[in-house]
PDB file of C-alpha atoms in Angstrom:
ATOM      1  CA  MET N 241       0.000   0.000   0.000  1.00  0.00           C
ATOM      2  CA  THR N 242       1.138   3.543  -0.698  1.00  0.00           C
ATOM      3  CA  PRO N 243       1.668   5.449   2.566  1.00  0.00           C
ATOM      4  CA  ALA N 244      -0.556   8.498   2.986  1.00  0.00           C
ATOM      5  CA  MET N 245       1.117  11.816   2.306  1.00  0.00           C
ATOM      6  CA  SER N 246       1.099  14.347   5.138  1.00  0.00           C
ATOM      7  CA  THR N 247      -0.729  17.659   4.937  1.00  0.00           C
ATOM      8  CA  VAL N 248       0.581  19.691   2.016  1.00  0.00           C
ATOM      9  CA  SER N 249       2.372  22.889   3.048  1.00  0.00           C
ATOM     10  CA  LEU N 250       2.337  26.241   1.297  1.00  0.00           C
ATOM     11  CA  ALA N 251       6.052  25.780   0.558  1.00  0.00           C
ATOM     12  CA  THR N 252       5.344  22.494  -1.210  1.00  0.00           C
ATOM     13  CA  LEU N 253       2.568  24.062  -3.244  1.00  0.00           C
ATOM     14  CA  ALA N 254       4.812  26.976  -4.233  1.00  0.00           C
ATOM     15  CA  LEU N 255       7.672  24.728  -5.335  1.00  0.00           C
ATOM     16  CA  ALA N 256       5.312  22.396  -7.187  1.00  0.00           C
ATOM     17  CA  ASP N 257       3.983  25.357  -9.174  1.00  0.00           C
ATOM     18  CA  SER N 258       5.688  25.183 -12.573  1.00  0.00           C
ATOM     19  CA  ARG N 259       5.689  29.009 -12.659  1.00  0.00           C
ATOM     20  CA  PHE N 260       8.029  29.180  -9.640  1.00  0.00           C
ATOM     21  CA  PRO N 261      11.452  30.522 -10.728  1.00  0.00           C
ATOM     22  CA  GLY N 262      13.325  27.539 -12.117  1.00  0.00           C
ATOM     23  CA  GLY N 263      10.122  25.511 -12.325  1.00  0.00           C
ATOM     24  CA  GLY N 264       8.824  23.437 -15.189  1.00  0.00           C
ATOM     25  CA  HIS N 265       7.235  26.421 -16.944  1.00  0.00           C
ATOM     26  CA  ALA N 266      10.764  27.433 -17.963  1.00  0.00           C
ATOM     27  CA  HIS N 267      11.630  23.966 -19.295  1.00  0.00           C
ATOM     28  CA  SER N 268       9.438  21.738 -21.477  1.00  0.00           C
ATOM     29  CA  GLY N 269      11.171  18.531 -20.407  1.00  0.00           C
ATOM     30  CA  GLY N 270      11.758  17.418 -23.993  1.00  0.00           C
ATOM     31  CA  LEU N 271       8.233  18.129 -25.176  1.00  0.00           C
ATOM     32  CA  GLU N 272       9.191  21.033 -27.437  1.00  0.00           C
ATOM     33  CA  GLU N 273      11.500  18.837 -29.500  1.00  0.00           C
ATOM     34  CA  ALA N 274       8.938  16.009 -29.523  1.00  0.00           C
ATOM     35  CA  VAL N 275       6.362  18.424 -30.921  1.00  0.00           C
ATOM     36  CA  HIS N 276       8.865  19.715 -33.478  1.00  0.00           C
ATOM     37  CA  ARG N 277       9.465  16.149 -34.675  1.00  0.00           C
ATOM     38  CA  GLY N 278       5.736  15.365 -34.809  1.00  0.00           C
ATOM     39  CA  THR N 279       6.047  12.688 -32.130  1.00  0.00           C
ATOM     40  CA  VAL N 280       3.535  14.490 -29.917  1.00  0.00           C
ATOM     41  CA  SER N 281       0.664  16.159 -31.760  1.00  0.00           C
ATOM     42  CA  GLY N 282      -2.354  15.824 -29.480  1.00  0.00           C
ATOM     43  CA  SER N 283      -3.700  14.829 -26.087  1.00  0.00           C
ATOM     44  CA  GLU N 284      -3.251  11.075 -26.592  1.00  0.00           C
ATOM     45  CA  GLN N 285       0.434  11.419 -27.476  1.00  0.00           C
ATOM     46  CA  LEU N 286       0.889  13.881 -24.603  1.00  0.00           C
ATOM     47  CA  ALA N 287      -0.472  11.301 -22.163  1.00  0.00           C
ATOM     48  CA  GLU N 288       2.026   8.733 -23.465  1.00  0.00           C
ATOM     49  CA  PHE N 289       4.869  11.242 -23.280  1.00  0.00           C
ATOM     50  CA  LEU N 290       4.055  12.179 -19.680  1.00  0.00           C
ATOM     51  CA  HIS N 291       3.811   8.530 -18.664  1.00  0.00           C
ATOM     52  CA  GLY N 292       7.267   7.832 -20.051  1.00  0.00           C
ATOM     53  CA  ARG N 293       8.762  10.971 -18.539  1.00  0.00           C
ATOM     54  CA  LEU N 294       7.320  10.199 -15.105  1.00  0.00           C
ATOM     55  CA  HIS N 295       8.757   6.689 -15.040  1.00  0.00           C
ATOM     56  CA  GLY N 296      12.149   7.761 -16.397  1.00  0.00           C
ATOM     57  CA  ALA N 297      13.426  11.245 -15.618  1.00  0.00           C
ATOM     58  CA  GLY N 298      10.655  11.864 -13.082  1.00  0.00           C
ATOM     59  CA  ALA N 299      11.463   8.787 -11.025  1.00  0.00           C
ATOM     60  CA  GLN N 300      15.159   9.637 -11.055  1.00  0.00           C
ATOM     61  CA  ALA N 301      14.499  13.198  -9.950  1.00  0.00           C
ATOM     62  CA  ALA N 302      12.185  11.984  -7.181  1.00  0.00           C
ATOM     63  CA  VAL N 303      14.892   9.665  -5.831  1.00  0.00           C
ATOM     64  CA  PHE N 304      17.433  12.455  -5.504  1.00  0.00           C
ATOM     65  CA  ALA N 305      14.957  15.004  -4.171  1.00  0.00           C
ATOM     66  CA  ALA N 306      13.933  12.540  -1.440  1.00  0.00           C
ATOM     67  CA  ALA N 307      17.578  11.793  -0.625  1.00  0.00           C
ATOM     68  CA  ALA N 308      18.365  15.511  -0.398  1.00  0.00           C
ATOM     69  CA  ALA N 309      15.368  16.116   1.872  1.00  0.00           C
ATOM     70  CA  HIS N 310      16.450  13.276   4.146  1.00  0.00           C
ATOM     71  CA  ALA N 311      20.028  14.560   4.320  1.00  0.00           C
ATOM     72  CA  ALA N 312      18.962  18.162   4.922  1.00  0.00           C
ATOM     73  CA  ALA N 313      16.613  17.181   7.737  1.00  0.00           C
ATOM     74  CA  ARG N 314      19.157  15.102   9.663  1.00  0.00           C
ATOM     75  CA  GLY N 315      22.208  17.266   8.939  1.00  0.00           C
ATOM     76  CA  VAL N 316      25.191  16.094   6.921  1.00  0.00           C
ATOM     77  CA  PRO N 317      28.774  17.274   6.364  1.00  0.00           C
ATOM     78  CA  PRO N 318      29.017  19.842   3.548  1.00  0.00           C
ATOM     79  CA  ASP N 319      30.897  17.431   1.278  1.00  0.00           C
ATOM     80  CA  HIS N 320      27.813  15.182   1.204  1.00  0.00           C
ATOM     81  CA  TRP N 321      26.198  17.655  -1.178  1.00  0.00           C
ATOM     82  CA  SER N 322      29.065  17.349  -3.616  1.00  0.00           C
ATOM     83  CA  LEU N 323      28.711  13.558  -3.550  1.00  0.00           C
ATOM     84  CA  LEU N 324      24.953  13.677  -4.078  1.00  0.00           C
ATOM     85  CA  ASP N 325      25.283  16.191  -6.901  1.00  0.00           C
ATOM     86  CA  ALA N 326      28.007  14.134  -8.593  1.00  0.00           C
ATOM     87  CA  GLU N 327      25.941  10.940  -8.417  1.00  0.00           C
ATOM     88  CA  LEU N 328      23.001  12.637 -10.131  1.00  0.00           C
ATOM     89  CA  ASP N 329      25.410  13.963 -12.736  1.00  0.00           C
ATOM     90  CA  ALA N 330      26.577  10.391 -13.382  1.00  0.00           C
ATOM     91  CA  ARG N 331      22.954   9.279 -13.861  1.00  0.00           C
ATOM     92  CA  THR N 332      22.292  12.081 -16.372  1.00  0.00           C
ATOM     93  CA  PRO N 333      24.373  11.100 -19.413  1.00  0.00           C
ATOM     94  CA  ALA N 334      23.154  13.769 -21.847  1.00  0.00           C
ATOM     95  CA  PRO N 335      25.030  17.092 -21.484  1.00  0.00           C
ATOM     96  CA  ALA N 336      21.891  18.993 -22.497  1.00  0.00           C
ATOM     97  CA  GLN N 337      19.899  17.336 -19.707  1.00  0.00           C
ATOM     98  CA  ARG N 338      22.598  18.133 -17.169  1.00  0.00           C
ATOM     99  CA  ALA N 339      22.694  21.762 -18.295  1.00  0.00           C
ATOM    100  CA  ALA N 340      18.908  22.081 -18.088  1.00  0.00           C
ATOM    101  CA  SER N 341      18.811  20.560 -14.598  1.00  0.00           C
ATOM    102  CA  ARG N 342      21.497  22.919 -13.338  1.00  0.00           C
ATOM    103  CA  ALA N 343      19.821  25.937 -14.952  1.00  0.00           C
ATOM    104  CA  GLN N 344      16.562  25.085 -13.179  1.00  0.00           C
ATOM    105  CA  GLY N 345      18.536  24.473 -10.007  1.00  0.00           C
ATOM    106  CA  ARG N 346      20.095  27.929 -10.141  1.00  0.00           C
ATOM    107  CA  GLY N 347      16.712  29.604 -10.621  1.00  0.00           C
ATOM    108  CA  THR N 348      15.136  27.643  -7.781  1.00  0.00           C
ATOM    109  CA  LEU N 349      18.133  28.246  -5.523  1.00  0.00           C
ATOM    110  CA  ARG N 350      17.958  32.016  -5.983  1.00  0.00           C
ATOM    111  CA  ALA N 351      14.265  32.086  -5.131  1.00  0.00           C
ATOM    112  CA  GLY N 352      14.641  29.566  -2.335  1.00  0.00           C
ATOM    113  CA  ARG N 353      17.393  31.454  -0.520  1.00  0.00           C
ATOM    114  CA  SER N 354      14.933  34.338  -0.140  1.00  0.00           C
ATOM    115  CA  ALA N 355      11.798  32.324   0.583  1.00  0.00           C
ATOM    116  CA  LEU N 356      13.105  29.292   2.512  1.00  0.00           C
ATOM    117  CA  PRO N 357      16.635  30.034   3.766  1.00  0.00           C
ATOM    118  CA  SER N 358      18.550  27.352   5.640  1.00  0.00           C
ATOM    119  CA  ARG N 359      22.094  26.399   6.540  1.00  0.00           C
ATOM    120  CA  ALA N 360      21.832  23.295   4.350  1.00  0.00           C
ATOM    121  CA  LEU N 361      20.889  25.416   1.344  1.00  0.00           C
ATOM    122  CA  ASP N 362      23.879  27.695   1.914  1.00  0.00           C
ATOM    123  CA  GLU N 363      26.180  24.674   2.190  1.00  0.00           C
ATOM    124  CA  LEU N 364      24.727  23.160  -0.994  1.00  0.00           C
ATOM    125  CA  HIS N 365      25.406  26.397  -2.854  1.00  0.00           C
ATOM    126  CA  ALA N 366      28.909  26.756  -1.407  1.00  0.00           C
ATOM    127  CA  THR N 367      29.973  23.203  -2.254  1.00  0.00           C
ATOM    128  CA  THR N 368      28.395  22.793  -5.686  1.00  0.00           C
ATOM    129  CA  GLY N 369      27.995  26.320  -7.064  1.00  0.00           C
ATOM    130  CA  SER N 370      25.325  25.278  -9.549  1.00  0.00           C
ATOM    131  CA  PRO N 371      23.427  22.296  -8.088  1.00  0.00           C
ATOM    132  CA  HIS N 372      20.955  20.034  -9.863  1.00  0.00           C
ATOM    133  CA  HIS N 373      17.287  20.974  -9.638  1.00  0.00           C
ATOM    134  CA  PRO N 374      16.082  17.860  -7.699  1.00  0.00           C
ATOM    135  CA  VAL N 375      18.779  18.349  -5.062  1.00  0.00           C
ATOM    136  CA  VAL N 376      17.796  22.001  -4.572  1.00  0.00           C
ATOM    137  CA  VAL N 377      14.119  21.088  -4.268  1.00  0.00           C
ATOM    138  CA  GLY N 378      14.990  18.387  -1.739  1.00  0.00           C
ATOM    139  CA  VAL N 379      17.007  20.756   0.440  1.00  0.00           C
ATOM    140  CA  LEU N 380      14.377  23.489   0.257  1.00  0.00           C
ATOM    141  CA  LEU N 381      11.590  21.182   1.382  1.00  0.00           C
ATOM    142  CA  GLY N 382      13.626  19.047   3.768  1.00  0.00           C
ATOM    143  CA  ALA N 383      15.396  21.848   5.636  1.00  0.00           C
ATOM    144  CA  GLY N 384      13.437  24.994   4.841  1.00  0.00           C
ATOM    145  CA  ALA N 385       9.915  23.569   5.062  1.00  0.00           C
ATOM    146  CA  ASP N 386      10.407  20.471   7.252  1.00  0.00           C
ATOM    147  CA  ARG N 387       8.777  18.176   4.712  1.00  0.00           C
ATOM    148  CA  SER N 388       9.278  14.415   4.593  1.00  0.00           C
ATOM    149  CA  PRO N 389      11.178  12.601   1.832  1.00  0.00           C
ATOM    150  CA  ALA N 390       7.855  11.177   0.600  1.00  0.00           C
ATOM    151  CA  ASP N 391       6.279  14.639   0.317  1.00  0.00           C
ATOM    152  CA  THR N 392       9.379  15.964  -1.420  1.00  0.00           C
ATOM    153  CA  ALA N 393       9.535  13.075  -3.874  1.00  0.00           C
ATOM    154  CA  ALA N 394       5.855  13.559  -4.707  1.00  0.00           C
ATOM    155  CA  ALA N 395       6.415  17.262  -5.426  1.00  0.00           C
ATOM    156  CA  MET N 396       9.412  16.450  -7.627  1.00  0.00           C
ATOM    157  CA  ALA N 397       7.610  13.712  -9.544  1.00  0.00           C
ATOM    158  CA  TYR N 398       4.674  16.049 -10.096  1.00  0.00           C
ATOM    159  CA  LEU N 399       6.996  18.774 -11.400  1.00  0.00           C
ATOM    160  CA  SER N 400       8.442  16.341 -13.928  1.00  0.00           C
ATOM    161  CA  ILE N 401       5.093  16.084 -15.698  1.00  0.00           C
ATOM    162  CA  SER N 402       3.323  19.357 -14.869  1.00  0.00           C
ATOM    163  CA  GLY N 403       5.968  21.398 -16.691  1.00  0.00           C
ATOM    164  CA  PRO N 404       5.621  19.522 -20.006  1.00  0.00           C
ATOM    165  CA  ALA N 405       1.827  19.553 -19.638  1.00  0.00           C
ATOM    166  CA  SER N 406       1.895  23.324 -19.235  1.00  0.00           C
ATOM    167  CA  ALA N 407       4.172  23.587 -22.274  1.00  0.00           C
ATOM    168  CA  ALA N 408       1.713  21.494 -24.307  1.00  0.00           C
ATOM    169  CA  VAL N 409      -0.928  24.193 -23.974  1.00  0.00           C
ATOM    170  CA  ARG N 410       1.464  26.694 -25.509  1.00  0.00           C
ATOM    171  CA  LEU N 411       3.097  24.442 -28.099  1.00  0.00           C
ATOM    172  CA  LEU N 412       0.051  22.516 -29.294  1.00  0.00           C
ATOM    173  CA  GLY N 413      -2.797  24.839 -28.416  1.00  0.00           C
ATOM    174  CA  LEU N 414      -4.329  22.112 -26.270  1.00  0.00           C
ATOM    175  CA  ASP N 415      -7.270  22.813 -24.037  1.00  0.00           C
ATOM    176  CA  PRO N 416      -5.733  23.386 -20.563  1.00  0.00           C
ATOM    177  CA  PHE N 417      -8.311  21.009 -19.093  1.00  0.00           C
ATOM    178  CA  GLU N 418      -7.069  18.222 -21.383  1.00  0.00           C
ATOM    179  CA  ALA N 419      -3.467  18.878 -20.426  1.00  0.00           C
ATOM    180  CA  ASN N 420      -4.280  18.848 -16.708  1.00  0.00           C
ATOM    181  CA  ALA N 421      -6.376  15.711 -17.117  1.00  0.00           C
ATOM    182  CA  ALA N 422      -3.291  13.944 -18.513  1.00  0.00           C
ATOM    183  CA  VAL N 423      -1.398  14.885 -15.350  1.00  0.00           C
ATOM    184  CA  THR N 424      -4.120  13.864 -12.884  1.00  0.00           C
ATOM    185  CA  ALA N 425      -4.546  10.539 -14.683  1.00  0.00           C
ATOM    186  CA  LEU N 426      -1.055   9.704 -13.415  1.00  0.00           C
ATOM    187  CA  ARG N 427      -1.780  10.477  -9.763  1.00  0.00           C
ATOM    188  CA  ALA N 428      -1.607   6.870  -8.535  1.00  0.00           C
ATOM    189  CA  GLU N 429       1.648   6.227 -10.403  1.00  0.00           C
ATOM    190  CA  THR N 430       3.082   9.513  -9.121  1.00  0.00           C
ATOM    191  CA  GLU N 431       2.315   8.531  -5.530  1.00  0.00           C
ATOM    192  CA  ARG N 432       3.793   5.057  -6.052  1.00  0.00           C
ATOM    193  CA  ILE N 433       7.005   6.500  -7.510  1.00  0.00           C
ATOM    194  CA  ALA N 434       7.230   8.960  -4.606  1.00  0.00           C
ATOM    195  CA  ALA N 435       6.814   6.155  -2.070  1.00  0.00           C
ATOM    196  CA  GLU N 436       9.533   4.090  -3.764  1.00  0.00           C
ATOM    197  CA  ALA N 437      11.862   7.097  -3.772  1.00  0.00           C
ATOM    198  CA  ALA N 438      11.221   7.713  -0.073  1.00  0.00           C
ATOM    199  CA  ARG N 439      12.217   4.127   0.774  1.00  0.00           C
ATOM    200  CA  THR N 440      15.733   4.723  -0.581  1.00  0.00           C
ATOM    201  CA  ALA N 441      16.158   8.262   0.774  1.00  0.00           C
ATOM    202  CA  GLY N 442      18.614   7.169   3.469  1.00  0.00           C
ATOM    203  CA  HIS N 443      20.909   5.259   1.136  1.00  0.00           C
ATOM    204  CA  ARG N 444      24.445   6.429   0.434  1.00  0.00           C
ATOM    205  CA  PRO N 445      24.565   8.620  -2.711  1.00  0.00           C
ATOM    206  CA  GLY N 446      26.425   5.969  -4.692  1.00  0.00           C
ATOM    207  CA  SER N 447      23.784   3.354  -3.845  1.00  0.00           C
ATOM    208  CA  LEU N 448      20.744   5.333  -4.973  1.00  0.00           C
ATOM    209  CA  PRO N 449      18.668   3.811  -7.787  1.00  0.00           C
ATOM    210  CA  ALA N 450      19.332   4.792 -11.384  1.00  0.00           C
ATOM    211  CA  THR N 451      16.725   4.981 -14.128  1.00  0.00           C
ATOM    212  CA  SER N 452      17.311   5.803 -17.761  1.00  0.00           C
ATOM    213  CA  SER N 453      15.471   7.936 -20.314  1.00  0.00           C
ATOM    214  CA  PRO N 454      17.381   7.471 -23.587  1.00  0.00           C
ATOM    215  CA  ALA N 455      14.621   8.957 -25.736  1.00  0.00           C
ATOM    216  CA  LEU N 456      14.513  12.108 -23.599  1.00  0.00           C
ATOM    217  CA  ASP N 457      18.310  12.304 -23.717  1.00  0.00           C
ATOM    218  CA  LEU N 458      18.226  12.245 -27.517  1.00  0.00           C
ATOM    219  CA  LEU N 459      15.425  14.823 -27.662  1.00  0.00           C
ATOM    220  CA  ALA N 460      17.356  17.140 -25.339  1.00  0.00           C
ATOM    221  CA  GLU N 461      20.534  16.893 -27.408  1.00  0.00           C
ATOM    222  CA  GLN N 462      18.641  17.516 -30.655  1.00  0.00           C
ATOM    223  CA  HIS N 463      16.812  20.476 -29.121  1.00  0.00           C
ATOM    224  CA  GLN N 464      20.100  22.035 -28.024  1.00  0.00           C
ATOM    225  CA  ARG N 465      21.534  21.467 -31.511  1.00  0.00           C
ATOM    226  CA  HIS N 466      18.572  23.271 -33.050  1.00  0.00           C
ATOM    227  CA  HIS N 467      19.129  26.246 -30.768  1.00  0.00           C
ATOM    228  CA  ARG N 468      22.795  26.429 -31.749  1.00  0.00           C
ATOM    229  CA  GLU N 469      21.889  26.292 -35.436  1.00  0.00           C
ATOM    230  CA  GLU N 470      19.295  29.027 -35.010  1.00  0.00           C
ATOM    231  CA  GLY N 471      21.848  31.144 -33.162  1.00  0.00           C
ATOM    232  CA  ARG N 472      24.370  30.808 -35.986  1.00  0.00           C
ATOM    233  CA  LEU N 473      21.643  31.613 -38.546  1.00  0.00           C
ATOM    234  CA  PHE N 474      20.637  34.836 -36.801  1.00  0.00           C
ATOM    235  CA  ALA N 475      24.277  35.792 -36.241  1.00  0.00           C
ATOM    236  CA  SER N 476      25.157  35.449 -39.928  1.00  0.00           C
TER     237      SER N 476
END
């Protein structure tokens, strides 16, 4: 059985909002390139895309967010953050995906240091400089908002699909109700993934689970290539 989540805090709701600085509204999670290629063209394909993203990149992000929340709540030496960040780097093979995660992390860190300051967040920033997004979210909720690893993992898993769903409204002109329906249809799977992530939250960084998303990796690399080509075109 999936353990019941505790009462949702305002901090959790704010971080789970894709419009929060560094949130999913600023990153389509591979959907933009999928739309460009014609892989996703409507609500049915969006539902399939979100399902795959949740079980791949979303599950991986949830694992590290839960681990960061656990570490922040109990207190760890500053070098633990470098280890955790490096292990997520190793599980993110595509350079474009790593860059996107760190860009979102920087945006969330800037907002979080004002809204939910903590010693753990300062140590994360000092030791990593530009931390991954799931690790920042984990520290913010674990130390700044006193949320459990399960709550944190659920917020992170939700973010992994709410951002692309929001982007689908803009990119495909989908009815927002259809896009949100695709997200809520995954609620049971999101809770299950969060519960699984919470069970491993106390593991050493090197022993945390690893999932793969090769299709998303390829989409991210192709999307970055398109941006470089467009930049050269406008510069010429």
